[in-house]
mmCIF file of C-alpha atoms and ligand atoms in Angstrom:
data_model
loop_
_atom_site.group_PDB
_atom_site.id
_atom_site.type_symbol
_atom_site.label_atom_id
_atom_site.label_comp_id
_atom_site.label_asym_id
_atom_site.label_seq_id
_atom_site.Cartn_x
_atom_site.Cartn_y
_atom_site.Cartn_z
ATOM 1 C CA UNK A 60 0.000 0.000 0.000
ATOM 2 C CA UNK A 61 2.787 2.419 0.853
ATOM 3 C CA UNK A 62 6.410 2.124 -0.093
ATOM 4 C CA UNK A 63 9.542 4.135 0.356
ATOM 5 C CA UNK A 64 12.272 3.572 -2.181
ATOM 6 C CA UNK A 65 15.709 4.646 -1.005
ATOM 7 C CA UNK A 66 14.387 7.872 0.471
ATOM 8 C CA UNK A 67 16.956 10.461 1.525
ATOM 9 C CA UNK A 68 16.158 13.768 3.185
ATOM 10 C CA UNK A 69 18.661 16.458 4.125
ATOM 11 C CA UNK A 70 18.383 19.654 6.114
ATOM 12 C CA UNK A 71 21.377 21.621 4.873
ATOM 13 C CA UNK A 72 24.415 19.503 5.655
ATOM 14 C CA UNK A 73 22.499 17.185 8.010
ATOM 15 C CA UNK A 74 21.192 13.952 6.527
ATOM 16 C CA UNK A 75 18.001 13.310 8.494
ATOM 17 C CA UNK A 76 17.069 10.217 6.474
ATOM 18 C CA UNK A 77 19.534 8.126 4.556
ATOM 19 C CA UNK A 78 18.365 5.770 1.782
ATOM 20 C CA UNK A 79 15.395 4.385 3.708
ATOM 21 C CA UNK A 80 13.461 1.655 1.927
ATOM 22 C CA UNK A 81 10.310 0.219 3.404
ATOM 23 C CA UNK A 82 7.096 -1.404 2.232
ATOM 24 C CA UNK A 83 4.016 -1.357 4.409
ATOM 25 C CA UNK A 84 1.522 -4.181 4.373
ATOM 26 C CA UNK A 85 -2.158 -3.464 4.346
ATOM 27 C CA UNK A 86 -3.708 -3.828 7.789
ATOM 28 C CA UNK A 87 -0.477 -3.912 9.735
ATOM 29 C CA UNK A 88 0.414 -1.952 12.832
ATOM 30 C CA UNK A 89 3.860 -0.768 11.943
ATOM 31 C CA UNK A 90 6.168 0.711 14.557
ATOM 32 C CA UNK A 91 9.005 3.090 13.963
ATOM 33 C CA UNK A 92 11.258 2.897 17.003
ATOM 34 C CA UNK A 93 14.182 5.210 17.607
ATOM 35 C CA UNK A 94 15.557 7.838 19.974
ATOM 36 C CA UNK A 95 15.033 11.576 19.657
ATOM 37 C CA UNK A 96 16.620 12.931 16.518
ATOM 38 C CA UNK A 97 16.571 9.532 14.768
ATOM 39 C CA UNK A 98 14.478 10.833 11.865
ATOM 40 C CA UNK A 99 11.015 9.525 12.807
ATOM 41 C CA UNK A 100 9.152 12.812 12.338
ATOM 42 C CA UNK A 101 11.007 13.474 9.112
ATOM 43 C CA UNK A 102 9.927 10.086 7.795
ATOM 44 C CA UNK A 103 6.360 10.692 8.914
ATOM 45 C CA UNK A 104 6.117 14.058 7.207
ATOM 46 C CA UNK A 105 7.541 12.609 3.997
ATOM 47 C CA UNK A 106 4.962 9.835 4.098
ATOM 48 C CA UNK A 107 2.259 12.400 4.856
ATOM 49 C CA UNK A 108 3.384 14.281 1.758
ATOM 50 C CA UNK A 109 4.284 17.385 3.772
ATOM 51 C CA UNK A 110 7.922 17.195 2.758
ATOM 52 C CA UNK A 111 9.561 16.003 -0.413
ATOM 53 C CA UNK A 112 12.576 13.679 -0.403
ATOM 54 C CA UNK A 113 15.884 14.907 -1.839
ATOM 55 C CA UNK A 114 16.189 11.575 -3.561
ATOM 56 C CA UNK A 115 14.194 8.372 -3.705
ATOM 57 C CA UNK A 116 10.413 8.018 -3.901
ATOM 58 C CA UNK A 117 7.388 7.670 -1.656
ATOM 59 C CA UNK A 118 4.617 5.723 -3.369
ATOM 60 C CA UNK A 119 1.054 5.387 -2.148
ATOM 61 C CA UNK A 120 -0.661 2.511 -3.881
ATOM 62 C CA UNK A 121 1.969 2.681 -6.563
ATOM 63 C CA UNK A 122 1.623 6.402 -7.234
ATOM 64 C CA UNK A 123 3.995 9.179 -6.199
ATOM 65 C CA UNK A 124 2.546 11.016 -3.254
ATOM 66 C CA UNK A 125 1.547 14.579 -4.097
ATOM 67 C CA UNK A 126 -0.736 16.526 -1.815
ATOM 68 C CA UNK A 127 -2.427 18.352 -4.647
ATOM 69 C CA UNK A 128 -4.252 15.080 -5.358
ATOM 70 C CA UNK A 129 -7.302 15.066 -3.083
ATOM 71 C CA UNK A 130 -7.890 11.363 -3.805
ATOM 72 C CA UNK A 131 -4.434 10.488 -2.429
ATOM 73 C CA UNK A 132 -4.765 12.897 0.472
ATOM 74 C CA UNK A 133 -8.024 11.257 1.481
ATOM 75 C CA UNK A 134 -6.331 7.896 1.955
ATOM 76 C CA UNK A 135 -4.023 9.271 4.621
ATOM 77 C CA UNK A 136 -4.555 10.544 8.130
ATOM 78 C CA UNK A 137 -1.655 12.259 9.864
ATOM 79 C CA UNK A 138 -1.385 12.833 13.611
ATOM 80 C CA UNK A 139 1.592 15.161 14.064
ATOM 81 C CA UNK A 140 3.915 14.927 17.058
ATOM 82 C CA UNK A 141 3.061 18.456 18.126
ATOM 83 C CA UNK A 142 -0.619 18.860 18.820
ATOM 84 C CA UNK A 143 -2.151 20.794 15.954
ATOM 85 C CA UNK A 144 -5.501 22.114 17.174
ATOM 86 C CA UNK A 145 -7.105 25.521 17.466
ATOM 87 C CA UNK A 146 -6.967 26.141 21.209
ATOM 88 C CA UNK A 147 -9.546 28.921 21.227
ATOM 89 C CA UNK A 148 -12.132 26.838 19.425
ATOM 90 C CA UNK A 149 -14.249 24.006 20.775
ATOM 91 C CA UNK A 150 -13.638 20.334 20.053
ATOM 92 C CA UNK A 151 -16.562 20.305 17.667
ATOM 93 C CA UNK A 152 -15.432 23.422 15.804
ATOM 94 C CA UNK A 153 -11.974 21.958 15.419
ATOM 95 C CA UNK A 154 -13.348 18.799 13.869
ATOM 96 C CA UNK A 155 -15.542 20.838 11.535
ATOM 97 C CA UNK A 156 -12.469 22.634 10.208
ATOM 98 C CA UNK A 157 -10.461 19.430 9.751
ATOM 99 C CA UNK A 158 -13.394 17.699 8.077
ATOM 100 C CA UNK A 159 -13.793 20.495 5.541
ATOM 101 C CA UNK A 160 -10.093 20.292 4.690
ATOM 102 C CA UNK A 161 -10.732 16.763 3.531
ATOM 103 C CA UNK A 162 -13.808 17.661 1.545
ATOM 104 C CA UNK A 163 -16.505 16.607 4.037
ATOM 105 C CA UNK A 164 -19.651 18.707 4.386
ATOM 106 C CA UNK A 165 -23.325 18.675 5.332
ATOM 107 C CA UNK A 166 -24.934 15.643 6.964
ATOM 108 C CA UNK A 167 -21.907 13.458 6.318
ATOM 109 C CA UNK A 168 -19.623 15.891 8.171
ATOM 110 C CA UNK A 169 -22.072 16.118 11.061
ATOM 111 C CA UNK A 170 -22.289 12.350 11.325
ATOM 112 C CA UNK A 171 -18.516 11.877 11.240
ATOM 113 C CA UNK A 172 -17.981 14.577 13.887
ATOM 114 C CA UNK A 173 -20.421 12.767 16.159
ATOM 115 C CA UNK A 174 -18.689 9.412 15.576
ATOM 116 C CA UNK A 175 -15.244 10.857 16.162
ATOM 117 C CA UNK A 176 -16.258 12.692 19.334
ATOM 118 C CA UNK A 177 -17.723 9.426 20.598
ATOM 119 C CA UNK A 178 -14.561 7.515 19.741
ATOM 120 C CA UNK A 179 -12.436 10.117 21.529
ATOM 121 C CA UNK A 180 -14.795 10.030 24.526
ATOM 122 C CA UNK A 181 -15.360 13.753 24.188
ATOM 123 C CA UNK A 182 -19.078 13.981 23.407
ATOM 124 C CA UNK A 183 -19.829 15.679 26.720
ATOM 125 C CA UNK A 184 -17.036 18.167 26.191
ATOM 126 C CA UNK A 185 -17.795 18.907 22.529
ATOM 127 C CA UNK A 186 -18.559 22.590 23.153
ATOM 128 C CA UNK A 187 -15.614 23.237 25.480
ATOM 129 C CA UNK A 188 -12.575 25.113 24.282
ATOM 130 C CA UNK A 189 -9.578 22.927 23.504
ATOM 131 C CA UNK A 190 -7.347 25.022 25.772
ATOM 132 C CA UNK A 191 -9.395 23.786 28.735
ATOM 133 C CA UNK A 192 -8.622 20.134 27.874
ATOM 134 C CA UNK A 193 -6.051 17.906 29.593
ATOM 135 C CA UNK A 194 -3.056 16.688 27.587
ATOM 136 C CA UNK A 195 -4.713 13.312 27.086
ATOM 137 C CA UNK A 196 -7.965 14.836 25.826
ATOM 138 C CA UNK A 197 -6.091 17.046 23.370
ATOM 139 C CA UNK A 198 -4.167 14.013 22.123
ATOM 140 C CA UNK A 199 -7.376 12.047 21.572
ATOM 141 C CA UNK A 200 -8.943 14.939 19.703
ATOM 142 C CA UNK A 201 -5.770 15.337 17.651
ATOM 143 C CA UNK A 202 -6.001 11.663 16.661
ATOM 144 C CA UNK A 203 -9.657 11.672 15.657
ATOM 145 C CA UNK A 204 -9.116 14.893 13.692
ATOM 146 C CA UNK A 205 -6.954 12.747 11.402
ATOM 147 C CA UNK A 206 -9.648 10.084 11.117
ATOM 148 C CA UNK A 207 -12.701 12.151 10.145
ATOM 149 C CA UNK A 208 -12.347 11.399 6.465
ATOM 150 C CA UNK A 209 -11.910 7.659 7.137
ATOM 151 C CA UNK A 210 -8.400 7.192 5.755
ATOM 152 C CA UNK A 211 -7.065 3.691 5.133
ATOM 153 C CA UNK A 212 -3.640 4.621 6.504
ATOM 154 C CA UNK A 213 -3.065 6.450 9.787
ATOM 155 C CA UNK A 214 0.296 7.979 10.647
ATOM 156 C CA UNK A 215 0.760 8.627 14.368
ATOM 157 C CA UNK A 216 3.900 10.478 15.370
ATOM 158 C CA UNK A 217 4.664 9.848 19.069
ATOM 159 C CA UNK A 218 1.043 10.289 20.110
ATOM 160 C CA UNK A 219 1.571 9.486 23.790
ATOM 161 C CA UNK A 220 4.294 11.957 24.711
ATOM 162 C CA UNK A 221 3.062 14.079 27.622
ATOM 163 C CA UNK A 222 0.019 11.879 28.193
ATOM 164 C CA UNK A 223 -0.915 10.386 31.570
ATOM 165 C CA UNK A 224 -0.869 6.559 31.827
ATOM 166 C CA UNK A 225 -4.653 6.230 31.797
ATOM 167 C CA UNK A 226 -5.101 8.296 28.638
ATOM 168 C CA UNK A 227 -2.165 6.457 27.124
ATOM 169 C CA UNK A 228 -3.928 3.142 27.581
ATOM 170 C CA UNK A 229 -7.103 4.623 26.124
ATOM 171 C CA UNK A 230 -5.115 5.702 23.050
ATOM 172 C CA UNK A 231 -3.549 2.226 22.700
ATOM 173 C CA UNK A 232 -6.922 0.511 22.892
ATOM 174 C CA UNK A 233 -8.472 2.957 20.478
ATOM 175 C CA UNK A 234 -5.718 2.485 17.877
ATOM 176 C CA UNK A 235 -5.728 -1.286 18.308
ATOM 177 C CA UNK A 236 -9.470 -1.380 17.778
ATOM 178 C CA UNK A 237 -9.187 0.702 14.604
ATOM 179 C CA UNK A 238 -6.417 -1.571 13.406
ATOM 180 C CA UNK A 239 -8.575 -4.654 13.983
ATOM 181 C CA UNK A 240 -11.228 -2.979 11.853
ATOM 182 C CA UNK A 241 -8.721 -2.803 9.012
ATOM 183 C CA UNK A 242 -6.915 0.507 9.423
ATOM 184 C CA UNK A 243 -3.212 0.357 8.600
ATOM 185 C CA UNK A 244 -1.239 2.214 11.270
ATOM 186 C CA UNK A 245 2.268 3.620 11.292
ATOM 187 C CA UNK A 246 3.235 4.504 14.838
ATOM 188 C CA UNK A 247 6.453 6.194 15.860
ATOM 189 C CA UNK A 248 7.823 6.053 19.369
ATOM 190 C CA UNK A 249 10.992 6.141 21.411
ATOM 191 C CA UNK A 250 9.466 3.764 23.981
ATOM 192 C CA UNK A 251 10.369 0.155 23.298
ATOM 193 C CA UNK A 252 7.477 -0.964 25.520
ATOM 194 C CA UNK A 253 5.000 0.695 23.157
ATOM 195 C CA UNK A 254 6.541 -0.856 20.066
ATOM 196 C CA UNK A 255 6.597 -4.265 21.760
ATOM 197 C CA UNK A 256 2.996 -4.032 22.902
ATOM 198 C CA UNK A 257 1.379 -2.528 19.843
ATOM 199 C CA UNK A 258 3.262 -3.296 16.693
ATOM 200 C CA UNK A 259 3.080 -6.302 14.422
ATOM 201 C CA UNK A 260 6.252 -5.155 12.667
ATOM 202 C CA UNK A 261 8.902 -2.759 13.848
ATOM 203 C CA UNK A 262 11.560 -0.727 12.088
ATOM 204 C CA UNK A 263 14.469 0.430 14.211
ATOM 205 C CA UNK A 264 15.823 3.792 13.180
ATOM 206 C CA UNK A 265 18.828 5.796 14.332
ATOM 207 C CA UNK A 266 20.690 8.692 12.732
ATOM 208 C CA UNK A 267 18.400 8.535 9.715
ATOM 209 C CA UNK A 268 19.120 4.905 8.939
ATOM 210 C CA UNK A 269 16.732 1.995 9.152
ATOM 211 C CA UNK A 270 18.909 -0.458 11.050
ATOM 212 C CA UNK A 271 16.578 -3.435 11.328
ATOM 213 C CA UNK A 272 13.070 -4.382 10.307
ATOM 214 C CA UNK A 273 10.792 -7.248 11.232
ATOM 215 C CA UNK A 274 8.412 -8.739 13.757
ATOM 216 C CA UNK A 275 9.577 -8.676 17.372
ATOM 217 C CA UNK A 276 10.684 -12.306 17.140
ATOM 218 C CA UNK A 277 12.494 -11.740 13.869
ATOM 219 C CA UNK A 278 14.287 -8.718 15.270
ATOM 220 C CA UNK A 279 15.410 -10.537 18.373
ATOM 221 C CA UNK A 280 17.061 -13.223 16.267
ATOM 222 C CA UNK A 281 19.644 -10.544 15.359
ATOM 223 C CA UNK A 282 20.938 -10.937 18.872
ATOM 224 C CA UNK A 283 23.621 -13.531 19.422
ATOM 225 C CA UNK A 284 21.705 -15.117 22.264
ATOM 226 C CA UNK A 285 18.035 -15.792 22.786
ATOM 227 C CA UNK A 286 18.086 -15.919 26.570
ATOM 228 C CA UNK A 287 19.967 -14.136 29.298
ATOM 229 C CA UNK A 288 20.586 -15.082 32.892
ATOM 230 C CA UNK A 289 21.193 -12.265 35.295
ATOM 231 C CA UNK A 290 22.886 -13.143 38.557
ATOM 232 C CA UNK A 291 22.879 -10.374 41.134
ATOM 233 C CA UNK A 292 26.193 -9.537 42.745
ATOM 234 C CA UNK A 293 24.823 -10.121 46.226
ATOM 235 C CA UNK A 294 24.105 -13.696 45.166
ATOM 236 C CA UNK A 295 27.284 -14.220 43.177
ATOM 237 C CA UNK A 296 29.578 -12.568 45.666
ATOM 238 C CA UNK A 297 32.555 -10.708 44.329
ATOM 239 C CA UNK A 298 34.528 -11.939 41.373
ATOM 240 C CA UNK A 299 33.664 -14.251 38.516
ATOM 241 C CA UNK A 300 31.770 -17.476 38.745
ATOM 242 C CA UNK A 301 34.157 -20.209 37.722
ATOM 243 C CA UNK A 302 33.261 -22.178 34.612
ATOM 244 C CA UNK A 303 30.292 -20.014 33.599
ATOM 245 C CA UNK A 304 31.892 -19.242 30.218
ATOM 246 C CA UNK A 305 31.164 -22.778 29.050
ATOM 247 C CA UNK A 306 27.452 -21.872 28.865
ATOM 248 C CA UNK A 307 27.718 -18.648 26.857
ATOM 249 C CA UNK A 308 29.204 -15.206 26.964
ATOM 250 C CA UNK A 309 29.654 -13.645 30.373
ATOM 251 C CA UNK A 310 29.764 -9.970 31.230
ATOM 252 C CA UNK A 311 30.188 -8.559 34.696
ATOM 253 C CA UNK A 312 28.591 -5.228 35.557
ATOM 254 C CA UNK A 313 28.608 -3.333 38.834
ATOM 255 C CA UNK A 314 25.514 -5.063 40.173
ATOM 256 C CA UNK A 315 25.276 -8.315 38.262
ATOM 257 C CA UNK A 316 26.890 -11.056 36.256
ATOM 258 C CA UNK A 317 25.089 -11.482 32.958
ATOM 259 C CA UNK A 318 25.245 -14.706 31.002
ATOM 260 C CA UNK A 319 23.987 -14.643 27.419
ATOM 261 C CA UNK A 320 23.260 -18.293 26.800
ATOM 262 C CA UNK A 321 24.889 -19.996 23.860
ATOM 263 C CA UNK A 322 22.400 -21.643 21.460
ATOM 264 C CA UNK A 323 21.006 -24.983 22.615
ATOM 265 C CA UNK A 324 22.324 -24.581 26.146
ATOM 266 C CA UNK A 325 20.259 -26.561 28.630
ATOM 267 C CA UNK A 326 19.024 -24.295 31.378
ATOM 268 C CA UNK A 327 18.955 -27.163 33.835
ATOM 269 C CA UNK A 328 22.699 -27.676 33.430
ATOM 270 C CA UNK A 329 23.345 -23.974 34.064
ATOM 271 C CA UNK A 330 21.228 -24.013 37.188
ATOM 272 C CA UNK A 331 23.003 -27.167 38.400
ATOM 273 C CA UNK A 332 26.331 -25.421 37.877
ATOM 274 C CA UNK A 333 25.183 -22.339 39.784
ATOM 275 C CA UNK A 334 23.886 -24.450 42.617
ATOM 276 C CA UNK A 335 27.245 -26.178 42.902
ATOM 277 C CA UNK A 336 28.904 -22.773 42.995
ATOM 278 C CA UNK A 337 26.702 -21.963 45.972
ATOM 279 C CA UNK A 338 24.549 -19.390 44.253
ATOM 280 C CA UNK A 339 20.953 -19.298 45.505
ATOM 281 C CA UNK A 340 18.211 -19.549 42.876
ATOM 282 C CA UNK A 341 16.739 -16.331 44.257
ATOM 283 C CA UNK A 342 19.778 -14.446 42.922
ATOM 284 C CA UNK A 343 19.163 -15.638 39.361
ATOM 285 C CA UNK A 344 16.760 -14.052 36.895
ATOM 286 C CA UNK A 345 15.976 -15.417 33.473
ATOM 287 C CA UNK A 346 15.289 -12.740 30.897
ATOM 288 C CA UNK A 347 14.415 -12.755 27.256
ATOM 289 C CA UNK A 348 16.329 -10.088 25.434
ATOM 290 C CA UNK A 349 14.208 -7.150 24.394
ATOM 291 C CA UNK A 350 14.323 -4.309 21.911
ATOM 292 C CA UNK A 351 16.479 -2.336 24.306
ATOM 293 C CA UNK A 352 19.129 -5.077 24.090
ATOM 294 C CA UNK A 353 18.788 -5.112 20.331
ATOM 295 C CA UNK A 354 19.229 -1.352 20.104
ATOM 296 C CA UNK A 355 22.339 -1.615 22.245
ATOM 297 C CA UNK A 356 23.609 -4.422 20.026
ATOM 298 C CA UNK A 357 22.970 -2.445 16.814
ATOM 299 C CA UNK A 358 24.174 0.976 17.907
ATOM 300 C CA UNK A 359 26.371 0.453 20.951
ATOM 301 C CA UNK A 360 24.177 2.799 22.970
ATOM 302 C CA UNK A 361 21.049 2.533 25.020
ATOM 303 C CA UNK A 362 17.702 3.646 23.624
ATOM 304 C CA UNK A 363 17.010 5.379 26.927
ATOM 305 C CA UNK A 364 20.291 7.295 27.030
ATOM 306 C CA UNK A 365 20.277 8.191 23.360
HETATM 307 N N1 LIG B 530 13.295 21.537 9.882
HETATM 308 C C1 LIG B 530 14.480 21.095 10.245
HETATM 309 N N2 LIG B 530 15.610 21.788 9.960
HETATM 310 C C2 LIG B 530 16.837 21.332 10.321
HETATM 311 N N3 LIG B 530 17.046 20.183 10.972
HETATM 312 C C3 LIG B 530 15.962 19.449 11.291
HETATM 313 C C4 LIG B 530 14.640 19.855 10.949
HETATM 314 N N4 LIG B 530 13.763 18.918 11.393
HETATM 315 C C5 LIG B 530 14.513 17.971 11.976
HETATM 316 N N5 LIG B 530 15.829 18.274 11.920
HETATM 317 C C6 LIG B 530 16.946 17.430 12.402
HETATM 318 O O1 LIG B 530 16.851 16.198 11.709
HETATM 319 C C7 LIG B 530 17.125 15.109 12.582
HETATM 320 C C8 LIG B 530 15.906 14.188 12.628
HETATM 321 O O2 LIG B 530 14.850 14.882 13.289
HETATM 322 P P1 LIG B 530 13.406 14.259 13.478
HETATM 323 O O3 LIG B 530 12.945 13.694 12.180
HETATM 324 O O4 LIG B 530 12.560 15.292 14.102
HETATM 325 O O5 LIG B 530 13.717 13.067 14.492
HETATM 326 P P2 LIG B 530 12.768 12.352 15.556
HETATM 327 O O6 LIG B 530 11.357 12.627 15.184
HETATM 328 O O7 LIG B 530 13.133 10.899 15.463
HETATM 329 O O8 LIG B 530 13.126 12.919 16.895
HETATM 330 C C9 LIG B 530 17.494 15.729 13.915
HETATM 331 O O9 LIG B 530 18.896 15.825 13.967
HETATM 332 C C10 LIG B 530 16.840 17.080 13.868
HETATM 333 O O10 LIG B 530 17.540 18.012 14.675
HETATM 334 MG MG1 LIG B 531 9.841 13.377 16.225
#
């Protein structure tokens, strides 16, 4: 449905996106995961047709994306990272303006405004000014403003930044429900938990480059080990645990010894070894590697610190 072919975007001497190629599948919930400055918003605005690439192409259903084509514009909904609403107008008035931009009018517009206010749980507040809304309410209104014209593809650029946990969950459920009904979603975030929870496929982006792409399971196979044992220092005592290297690669941090298990290692044999070394089971945690580990593996830095 949407494809990027070797898309590059520069701001002066800075390359914000570097030869990014990507094909979206209809109906998927695609995540774009990367730290601040990675190029997520740049990619989103290129896909929304708000910016043009310096080289490469963005194709929507096989056609180059140009905003002058109302038929192409109508297929897309874009939720920008920065809330784009008229603060001094009511929720309803805002939706009326956005609806008209997409060519809706009359009874159809009225009906869609009602449906979108309901979906955003803002029917009771429809006549209140947006500046009186909480961050979460503004976010929800910002999302439905992009859905009035019933696009088949929704682009959401970090829609939960500055949102309280309860509203965040409401946004997740809302987007997941729309996705189940067939909406294709592209969702950018710098929270690996969000990508893990929501997305059927994830692209990892840093410094304008798409570093890895796949389902969560596919991505994690990039890591040398599938499972990690973490042994707290209080349990392990000081120093290395003799013979642990025979089960995988060992790293010792300030508060733990971490063993990345070699393929086909039997956990029972590791636990037997630890028991012999006098390490209590309570000091051992088994962890599956996550996207944070993958990001560290790909870039040498933590997603959180980036
Ligand atoms: N309009 C702009 N002019 C110059 N540099 C920009 C502009 N927009 C973004 N950048 C730079 O491009 C890089 C990517 O930014 P952005 O796409 O906003 O990343 P993200 O959304 O992942 O935080 C950053 O280094 C940012 O400072
Ligand atoms: Mg951004």
